[in-house]
Coordinates of C-alpha atoms in Angstrom, one line a residue:
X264 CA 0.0 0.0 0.0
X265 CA 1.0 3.5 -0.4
X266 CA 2.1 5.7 3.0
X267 CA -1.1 7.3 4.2
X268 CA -1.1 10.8 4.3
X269 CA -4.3 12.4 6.1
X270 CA -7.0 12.9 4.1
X271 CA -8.6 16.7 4.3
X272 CA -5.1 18.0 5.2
X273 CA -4.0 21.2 3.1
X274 CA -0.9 21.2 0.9
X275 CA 0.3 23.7 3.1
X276 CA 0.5 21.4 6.6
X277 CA 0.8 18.3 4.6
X278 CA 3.3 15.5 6.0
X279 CA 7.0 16.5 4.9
X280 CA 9.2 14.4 2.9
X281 CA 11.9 12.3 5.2
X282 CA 15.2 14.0 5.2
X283 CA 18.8 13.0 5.6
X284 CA 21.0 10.3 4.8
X285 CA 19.7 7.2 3.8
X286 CA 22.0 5.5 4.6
X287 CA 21.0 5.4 8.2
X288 CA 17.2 5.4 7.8
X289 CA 15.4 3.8 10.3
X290 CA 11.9 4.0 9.2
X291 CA 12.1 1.6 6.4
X292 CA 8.9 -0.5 5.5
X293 CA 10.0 -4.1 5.4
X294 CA 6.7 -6.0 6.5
X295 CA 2.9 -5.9 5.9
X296 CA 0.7 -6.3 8.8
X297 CA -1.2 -8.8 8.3
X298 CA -4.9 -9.3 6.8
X299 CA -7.6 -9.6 9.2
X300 CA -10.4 -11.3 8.0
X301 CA -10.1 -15.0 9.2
X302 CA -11.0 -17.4 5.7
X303 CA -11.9 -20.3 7.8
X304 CA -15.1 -17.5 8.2
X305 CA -16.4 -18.3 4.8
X306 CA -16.2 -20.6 2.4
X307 CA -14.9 -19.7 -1.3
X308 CA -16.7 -19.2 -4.7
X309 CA -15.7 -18.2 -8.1
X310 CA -14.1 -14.6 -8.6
X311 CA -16.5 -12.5 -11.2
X312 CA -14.5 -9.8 -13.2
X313 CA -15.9 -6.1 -12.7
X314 CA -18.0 -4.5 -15.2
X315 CA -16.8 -1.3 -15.6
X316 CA -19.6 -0.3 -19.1
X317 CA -22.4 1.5 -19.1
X318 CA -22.1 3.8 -16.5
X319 CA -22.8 7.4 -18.0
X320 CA -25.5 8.2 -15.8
X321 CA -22.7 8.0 -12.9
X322 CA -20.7 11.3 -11.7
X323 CA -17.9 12.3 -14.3
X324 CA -18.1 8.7 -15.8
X325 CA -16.9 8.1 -19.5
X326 CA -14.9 5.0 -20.9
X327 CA -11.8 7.2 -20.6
X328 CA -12.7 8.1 -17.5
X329 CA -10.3 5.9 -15.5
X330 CA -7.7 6.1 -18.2
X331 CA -3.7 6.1 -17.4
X332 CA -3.3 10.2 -17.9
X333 CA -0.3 11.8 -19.5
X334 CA 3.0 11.6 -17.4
X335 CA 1.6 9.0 -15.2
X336 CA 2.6 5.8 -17.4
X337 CA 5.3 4.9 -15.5
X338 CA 4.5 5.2 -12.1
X339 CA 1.1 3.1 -13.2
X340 CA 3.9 0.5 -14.2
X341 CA 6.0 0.6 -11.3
X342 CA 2.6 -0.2 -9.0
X343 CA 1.5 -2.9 -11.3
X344 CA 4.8 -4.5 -10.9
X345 CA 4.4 -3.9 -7.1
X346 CA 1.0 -5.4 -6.9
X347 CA 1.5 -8.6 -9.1
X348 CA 5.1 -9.1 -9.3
X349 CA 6.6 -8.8 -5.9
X350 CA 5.6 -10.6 -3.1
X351 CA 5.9 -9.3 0.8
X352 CA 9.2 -11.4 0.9
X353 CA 10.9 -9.1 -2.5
X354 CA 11.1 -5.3 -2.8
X355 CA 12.7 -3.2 -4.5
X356 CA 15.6 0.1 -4.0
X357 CA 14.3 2.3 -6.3
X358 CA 14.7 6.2 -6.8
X359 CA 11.1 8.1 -5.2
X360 CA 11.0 10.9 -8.2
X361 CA 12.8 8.7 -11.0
X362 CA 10.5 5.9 -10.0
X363 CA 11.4 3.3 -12.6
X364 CA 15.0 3.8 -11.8
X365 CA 15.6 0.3 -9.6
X366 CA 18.8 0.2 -8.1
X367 CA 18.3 -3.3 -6.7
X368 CA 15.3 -6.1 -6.3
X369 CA 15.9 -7.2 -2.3
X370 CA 14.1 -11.5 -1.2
X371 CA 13.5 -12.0 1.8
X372 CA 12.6 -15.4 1.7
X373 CA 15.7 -17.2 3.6
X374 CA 15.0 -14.6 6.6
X375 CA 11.1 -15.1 6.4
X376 CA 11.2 -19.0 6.5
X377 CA 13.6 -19.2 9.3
X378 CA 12.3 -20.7 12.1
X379 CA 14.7 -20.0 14.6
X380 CA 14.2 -16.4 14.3
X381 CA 10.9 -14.4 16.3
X382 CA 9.1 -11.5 14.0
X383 CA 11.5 -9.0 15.7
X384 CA 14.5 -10.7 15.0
X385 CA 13.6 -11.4 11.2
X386 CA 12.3 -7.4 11.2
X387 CA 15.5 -6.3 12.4
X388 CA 17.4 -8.6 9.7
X389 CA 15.5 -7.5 7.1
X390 CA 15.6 -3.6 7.9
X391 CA 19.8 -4.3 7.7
X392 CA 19.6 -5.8 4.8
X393 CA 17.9 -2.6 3.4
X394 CA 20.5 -0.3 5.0
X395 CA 23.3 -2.8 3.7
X396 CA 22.1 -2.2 0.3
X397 CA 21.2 1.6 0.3
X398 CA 25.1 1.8 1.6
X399 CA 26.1 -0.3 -1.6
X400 CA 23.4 2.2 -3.8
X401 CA 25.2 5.3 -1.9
X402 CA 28.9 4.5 -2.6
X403 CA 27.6 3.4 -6.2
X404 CA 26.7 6.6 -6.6
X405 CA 29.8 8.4 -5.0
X406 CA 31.7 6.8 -7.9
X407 CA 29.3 8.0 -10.6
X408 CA 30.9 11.3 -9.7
X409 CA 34.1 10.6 -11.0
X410 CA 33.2 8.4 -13.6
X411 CA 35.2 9.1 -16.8
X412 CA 35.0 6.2 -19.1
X413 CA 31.8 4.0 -18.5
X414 CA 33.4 1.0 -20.2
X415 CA 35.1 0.5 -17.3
X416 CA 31.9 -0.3 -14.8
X417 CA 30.5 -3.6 -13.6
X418 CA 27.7 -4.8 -15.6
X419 CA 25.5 -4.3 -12.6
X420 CA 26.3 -0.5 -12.2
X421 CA 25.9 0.4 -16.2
X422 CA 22.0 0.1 -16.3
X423 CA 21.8 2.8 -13.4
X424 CA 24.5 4.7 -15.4
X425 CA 22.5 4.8 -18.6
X426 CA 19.7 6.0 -17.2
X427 CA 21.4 9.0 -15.6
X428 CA 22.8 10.5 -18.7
X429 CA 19.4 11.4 -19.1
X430 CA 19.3 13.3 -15.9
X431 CA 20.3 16.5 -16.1
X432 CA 21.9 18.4 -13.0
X433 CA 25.8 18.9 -11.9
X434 CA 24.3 17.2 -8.6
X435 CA 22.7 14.6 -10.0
X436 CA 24.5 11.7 -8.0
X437 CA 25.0 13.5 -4.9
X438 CA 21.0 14.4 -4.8
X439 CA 20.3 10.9 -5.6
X440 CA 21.2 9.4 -2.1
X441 CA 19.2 11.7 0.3
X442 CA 17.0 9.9 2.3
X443 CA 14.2 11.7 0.2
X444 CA 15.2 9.6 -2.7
X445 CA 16.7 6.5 -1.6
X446 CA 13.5 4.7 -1.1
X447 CA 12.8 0.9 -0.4
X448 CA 9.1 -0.7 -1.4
X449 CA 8.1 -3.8 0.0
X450 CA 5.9 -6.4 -2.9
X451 CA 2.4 -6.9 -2.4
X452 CA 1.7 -9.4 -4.9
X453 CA 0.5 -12.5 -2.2
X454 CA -1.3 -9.5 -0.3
X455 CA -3.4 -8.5 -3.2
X456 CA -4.2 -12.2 -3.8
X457 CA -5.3 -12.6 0.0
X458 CA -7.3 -8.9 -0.5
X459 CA -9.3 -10.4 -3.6
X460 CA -10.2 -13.3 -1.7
X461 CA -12.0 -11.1 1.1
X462 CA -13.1 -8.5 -1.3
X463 CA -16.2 -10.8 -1.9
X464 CA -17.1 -10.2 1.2
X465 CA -18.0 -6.7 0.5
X466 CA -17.2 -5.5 -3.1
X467 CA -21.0 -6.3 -4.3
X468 CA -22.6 -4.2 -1.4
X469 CA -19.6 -1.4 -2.5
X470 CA -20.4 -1.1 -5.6
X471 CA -24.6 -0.9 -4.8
X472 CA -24.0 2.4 -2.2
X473 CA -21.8 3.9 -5.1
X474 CA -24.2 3.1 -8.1
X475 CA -26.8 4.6 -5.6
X476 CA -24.3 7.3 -4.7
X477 CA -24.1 8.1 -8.7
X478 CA -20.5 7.5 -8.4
X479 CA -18.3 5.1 -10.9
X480 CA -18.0 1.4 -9.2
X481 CA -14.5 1.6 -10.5
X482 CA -13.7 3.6 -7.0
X483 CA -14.5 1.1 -4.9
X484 CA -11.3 -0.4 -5.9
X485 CA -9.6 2.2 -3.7
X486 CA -9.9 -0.2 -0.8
X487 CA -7.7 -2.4 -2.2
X488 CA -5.1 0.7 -2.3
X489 CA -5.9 1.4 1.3
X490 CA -6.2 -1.5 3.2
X491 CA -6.3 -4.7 0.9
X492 CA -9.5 -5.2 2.4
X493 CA -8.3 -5.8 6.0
X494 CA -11.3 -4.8 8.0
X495 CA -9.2 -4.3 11.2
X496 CA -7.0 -2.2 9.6
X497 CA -5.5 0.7 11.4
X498 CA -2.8 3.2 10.3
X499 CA 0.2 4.8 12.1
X500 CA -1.2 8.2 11.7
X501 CA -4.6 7.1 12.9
X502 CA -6.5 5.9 9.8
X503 CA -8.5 3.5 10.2
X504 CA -11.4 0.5 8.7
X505 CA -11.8 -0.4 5.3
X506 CA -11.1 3.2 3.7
X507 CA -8.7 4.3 6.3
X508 CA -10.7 7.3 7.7
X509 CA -8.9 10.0 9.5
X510 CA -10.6 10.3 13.1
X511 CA -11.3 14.1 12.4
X512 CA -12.5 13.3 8.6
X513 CA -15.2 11.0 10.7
X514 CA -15.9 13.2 13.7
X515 CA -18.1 15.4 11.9
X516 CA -20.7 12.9 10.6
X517 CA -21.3 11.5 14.0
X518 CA -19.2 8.5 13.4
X519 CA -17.1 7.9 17.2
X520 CA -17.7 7.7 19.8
X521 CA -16.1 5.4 23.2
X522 CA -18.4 2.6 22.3
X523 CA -18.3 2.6 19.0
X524 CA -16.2 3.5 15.5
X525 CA -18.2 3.4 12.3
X526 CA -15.1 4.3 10.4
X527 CA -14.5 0.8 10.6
X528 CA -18.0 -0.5 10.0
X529 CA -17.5 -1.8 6.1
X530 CA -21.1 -0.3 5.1
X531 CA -20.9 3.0 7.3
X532 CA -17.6 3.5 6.1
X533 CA -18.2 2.8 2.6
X534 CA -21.3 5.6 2.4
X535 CA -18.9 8.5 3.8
X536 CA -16.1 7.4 1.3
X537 CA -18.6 8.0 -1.4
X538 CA -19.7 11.7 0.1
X539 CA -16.1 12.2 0.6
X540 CA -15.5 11.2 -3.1
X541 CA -18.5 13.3 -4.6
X542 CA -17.8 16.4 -2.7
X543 CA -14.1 16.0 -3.7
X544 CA -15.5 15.8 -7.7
X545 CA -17.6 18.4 -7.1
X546 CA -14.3 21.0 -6.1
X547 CA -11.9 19.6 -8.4
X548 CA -14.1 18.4 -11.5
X549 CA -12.1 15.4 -12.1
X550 CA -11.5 12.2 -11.2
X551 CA -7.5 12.2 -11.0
X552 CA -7.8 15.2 -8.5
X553 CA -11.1 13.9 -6.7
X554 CA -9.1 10.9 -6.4
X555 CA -5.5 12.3 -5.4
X556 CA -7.9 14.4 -2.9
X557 CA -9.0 11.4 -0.8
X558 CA -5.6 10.8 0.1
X559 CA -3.9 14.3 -0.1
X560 CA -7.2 16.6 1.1
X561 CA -9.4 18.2 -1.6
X562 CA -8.4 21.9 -0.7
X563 CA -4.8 21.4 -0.7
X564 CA -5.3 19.7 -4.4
X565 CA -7.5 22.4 -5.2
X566 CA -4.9 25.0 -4.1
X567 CA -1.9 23.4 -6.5
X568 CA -4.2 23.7 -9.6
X569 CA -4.0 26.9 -8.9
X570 CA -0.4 27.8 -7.6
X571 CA 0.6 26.0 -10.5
X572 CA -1.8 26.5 -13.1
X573 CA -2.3 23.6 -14.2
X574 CA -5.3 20.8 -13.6
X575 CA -3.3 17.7 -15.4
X576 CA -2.7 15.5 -12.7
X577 CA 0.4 14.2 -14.8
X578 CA 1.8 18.4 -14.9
X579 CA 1.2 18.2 -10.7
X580 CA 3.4 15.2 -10.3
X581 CA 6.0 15.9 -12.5
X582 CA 6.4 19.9 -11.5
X583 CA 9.3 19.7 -9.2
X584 CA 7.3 22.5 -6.8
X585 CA 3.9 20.5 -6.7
X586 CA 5.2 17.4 -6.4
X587 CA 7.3 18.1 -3.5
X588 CA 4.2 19.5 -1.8
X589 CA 2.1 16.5 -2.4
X590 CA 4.8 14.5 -0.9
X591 CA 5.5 10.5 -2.3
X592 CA 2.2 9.3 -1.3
X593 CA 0.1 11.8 -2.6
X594 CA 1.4 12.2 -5.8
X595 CA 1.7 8.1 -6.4
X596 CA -2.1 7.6 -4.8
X597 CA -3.7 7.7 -8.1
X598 CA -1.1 5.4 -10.2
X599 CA -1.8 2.8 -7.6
X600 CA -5.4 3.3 -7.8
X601 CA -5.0 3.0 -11.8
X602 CA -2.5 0.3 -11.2
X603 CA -4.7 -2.0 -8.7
X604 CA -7.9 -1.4 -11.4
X605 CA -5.8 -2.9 -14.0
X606 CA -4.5 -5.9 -11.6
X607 CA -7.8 -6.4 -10.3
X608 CA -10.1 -6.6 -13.8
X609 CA -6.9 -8.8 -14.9
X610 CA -6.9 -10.8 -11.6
X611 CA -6.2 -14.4 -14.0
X612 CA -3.5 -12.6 -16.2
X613 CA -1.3 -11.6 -13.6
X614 CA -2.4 -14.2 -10.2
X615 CA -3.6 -17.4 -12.4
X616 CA -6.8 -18.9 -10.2
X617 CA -8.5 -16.7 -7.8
X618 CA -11.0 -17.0 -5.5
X619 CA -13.7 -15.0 -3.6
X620 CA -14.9 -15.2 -0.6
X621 CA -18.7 -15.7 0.2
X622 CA -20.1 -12.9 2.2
X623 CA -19.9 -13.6 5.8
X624 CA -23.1 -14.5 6.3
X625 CA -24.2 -11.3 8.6
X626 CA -27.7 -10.1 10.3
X627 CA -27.5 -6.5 11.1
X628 CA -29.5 -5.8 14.4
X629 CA -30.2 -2.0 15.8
X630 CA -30.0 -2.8 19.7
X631 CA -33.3 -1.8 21.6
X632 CA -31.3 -1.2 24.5
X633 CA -27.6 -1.4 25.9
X634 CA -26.1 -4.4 25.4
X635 CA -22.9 -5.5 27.3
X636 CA -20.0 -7.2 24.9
X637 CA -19.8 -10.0 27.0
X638 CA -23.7 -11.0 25.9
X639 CA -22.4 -10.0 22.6
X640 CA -19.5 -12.8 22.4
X641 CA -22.3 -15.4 23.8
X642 CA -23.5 -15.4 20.2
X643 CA -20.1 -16.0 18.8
X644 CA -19.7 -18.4 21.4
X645 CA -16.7 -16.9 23.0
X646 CA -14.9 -16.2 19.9
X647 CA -13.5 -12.8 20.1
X648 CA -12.0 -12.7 17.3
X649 CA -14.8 -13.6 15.0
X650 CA -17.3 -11.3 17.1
X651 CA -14.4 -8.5 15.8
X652 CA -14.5 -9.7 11.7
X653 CA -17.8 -9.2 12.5
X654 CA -18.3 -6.2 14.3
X655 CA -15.4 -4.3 13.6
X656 CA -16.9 -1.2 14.8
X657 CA -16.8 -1.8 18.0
X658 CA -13.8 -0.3 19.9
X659 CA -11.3 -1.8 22.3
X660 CA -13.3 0.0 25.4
X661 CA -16.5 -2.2 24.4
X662 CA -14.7 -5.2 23.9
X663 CA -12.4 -4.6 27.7
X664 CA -16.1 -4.5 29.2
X665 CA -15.4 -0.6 30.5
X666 CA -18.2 0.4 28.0
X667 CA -21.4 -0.8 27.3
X668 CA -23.1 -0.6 23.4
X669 CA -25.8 1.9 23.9
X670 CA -29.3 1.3 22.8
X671 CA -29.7 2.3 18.7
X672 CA -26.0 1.2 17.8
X673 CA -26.4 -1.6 15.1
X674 CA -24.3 -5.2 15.7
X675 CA -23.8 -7.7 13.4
X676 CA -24.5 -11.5 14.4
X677 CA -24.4 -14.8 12.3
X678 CA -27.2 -15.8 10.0
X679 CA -28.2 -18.3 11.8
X680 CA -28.6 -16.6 15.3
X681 CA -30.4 -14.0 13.8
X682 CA -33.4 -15.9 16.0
X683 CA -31.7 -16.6 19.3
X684 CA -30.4 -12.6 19.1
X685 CA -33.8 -11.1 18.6
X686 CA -35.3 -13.2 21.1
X687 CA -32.7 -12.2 23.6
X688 CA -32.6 -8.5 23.2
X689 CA -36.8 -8.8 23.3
X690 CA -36.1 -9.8 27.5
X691 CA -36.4 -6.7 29.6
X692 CA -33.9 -7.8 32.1
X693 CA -30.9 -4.9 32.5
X694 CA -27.6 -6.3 30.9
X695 CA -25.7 -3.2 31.8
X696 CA -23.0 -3.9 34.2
X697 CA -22.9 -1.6 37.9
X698 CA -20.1 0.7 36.6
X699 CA -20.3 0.5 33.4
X700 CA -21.4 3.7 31.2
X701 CA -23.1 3.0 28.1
X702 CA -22.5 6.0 25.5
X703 CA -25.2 7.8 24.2
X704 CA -27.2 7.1 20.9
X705 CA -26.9 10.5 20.0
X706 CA -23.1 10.7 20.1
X707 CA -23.1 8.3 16.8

């Protein structure tokens, strides 16, 4: 996935670039958490190809409405290679503005698959083996500078020499190992596999809230670039669910409070993405900067347009001033996006076989009253961590017993205890605990 930066946050505050040496970067991305979702859940079915046609009733749709723009081709390419070629044991050194320009492909297989080794240990390995090989990129680079005859390098070093006598710049090499350019990105490819497989769990009720949205279905594929469908998904910077909803994007539409977290209820979440998404269309008028806008705030796209008078998402990237104020992630969010619809539609080509998941098989219940989570886990039969796949929603205070779900908040139980739940919550005994505070119904 591609660093989250806040969504709604101006160009003008937006996170800053990394700086100094890379050599001694510390904050190197060499593991994926992993996906939440539990397959033992739900049994698999046959994947079904999205249908993209026909939509020109839908917001700024056309059948070149999703198209690769100008001066984005090769970051498109460089996230399609991420997505299908590497998996979360490979990455690659690459060059953050020069994107195609890939110093060195890192495996991590040996270190994964050892099994005298803890996750620590193996983290630890595998952020050295980075910094080992940024050192070897750095010194490569040191040469370059005095380079006279380029006959004389090792095979290795000439492909990364041929591509800088395009580079212009008496600096070239020298700017070329900051930290802001130096970059390592870990493979996704076994990822996205896993995140098809539990998009079936939601994908179909996705794409009916955005066709009744009046939205293209082609942007509900932004989950995958968010999260790979990992419902218990949380960020670093505080994103978090499905769509990876900053708390104070959500705080305004009544979404949190102690009890509960609709930014991480899948159907909740899914409706403000696509209010997020319209209003965004709405201020820029086009999808590229709508899109860019989910991940870099709509205002501070908006602003850029006009510092640099241009609305070509491809001019923005490419313009050294705009595209250090959008930062890496910003100005790479809609390549992956483009990249990830071209996986996804072409799941066979690039994966062979894949599978969906059925949908999990939920009954969504709006609680008469407050409901305790211990009652709650009684229909899961103990199993916390289904009762979560479940109810993702429902924070950590809830589920530590020191809140109680107040009456209106909605839970989700299997199918087929649908019966037992109804006739449960239809008993007027009190299932709030002495101590415990249930949150009010109108906080959410």
């Amino acid at each position: 996935m591609v660093e989250r930066e806040p969504a709604e946050v101006p160009a003008s505050i937006a996170l800053p670039e990394p700086t100094g040496d890379a050599e001694i970067a510390t904050d190197t991305p060499v593991t994926h958490e992993a996906i939440e979702g539990d397959q033992s859940l739900t049994s698999s079915r046959p994947w079904r190809a999205p249908e993209y046609l026909n939509q020109t009733s839908q917001l700024g749709w056309n059948e070149a409405a999703f198209a690769v723009p100008k001066g984005l081709e090769t970051q498109v390419n460089f996230w399609v290679d991420i997505y299908s070629k590497y998996t979360t044991d490979q990455g690659v050194l690459h060059d953050s503005e020069y994107i195609d320009l890939v110093y060195e492909v890192l495996d991590f297989t040996y270190i994964s698959s050892r099994a005298d080794l803890n996750g620590f240990q193996k983290e630890r390995m595998k952020i050295k083996m980075v910094k080992d090989a940024k050192k070897r990129v750095i010194d490569m680079l040191k040469r370059f500078e005095t380079v006279t005859d380029a006959t004389t390098l090792p095979e290795n070093e000439k492909k990364a020499w041929d591509y800088f006598t395009k580079i212009e710049g008496k600096k070239k090499f020298k700017e070329a190992t900051s930290n802001s350019r130096l970059r390592f990105q870990l493979g996704q490819r076994d990822r996205i596999v896993q995140g098809v497989f539990f998009s079936g769990r939601y994908l179909e009720e996705f794409e009916k809230i955005f066709k009744d949205a009046g939205l293209p279905i082609e942007l509900t594929r932004l989950v995958f670039v968010e999260s790979s469908f990992n419902v218990l998904a949380r960020s670093k910077v505080g994103a978090s669910g499905l769509w990876q909803i900053m708390r104070y994007t959500g705080k305004p539409y009544m979404m949190i409070n102690d009890a509960i977290d609709k930014r991480n209820h899948p159907t909740e979440a899914t409706k403000l993405a696509a209010k997020l998404l319209r209003n965004n269309y709405q201020m820029l008028q086009a999808w590229p900067l709508a899109v860019t806008g989910y991940n870099h705030g709509p205002s501070g796209v908006l602003k850029l347009t006009k510092l640099y008078k241009s609305r070509e998402l491809g001019d923005l990237t490419q313009n050294n001033g705009s595209k250090k104020r959008l930062g890496f992630a910003s100005r790479n969010f809609y390549a992956s996006f483009l990249a990830i619809l071209e996986v996804e539609k072409n799941a066979p080509k690039y994966f062979g076989t894949v599978q969906w998941s059925n949908p999990l098989g939920a009954s969504d219940l709006v609680l008469p009253k407050p409901l305790t989570y211990t009652k709650l886990l009684e229909w899961f039969d103990g199993d916390d961590h289904k009762a979560q796949i479940f109810n993702p929603h429902i924070t950590s205070l809830t589920r530590k017993g020191k809140k109680t779900l107040p009456k209106g908040a909605v839970i989700s139980v299997p199918q087929n205890k649908e019966g037992e739940v109804r006739e449960a919550l239809a008993q007027p005994e009190i299932v709030r605990k002495k101590g415990q505070k249930a949150a009010s119904s109108n906080d959410l």
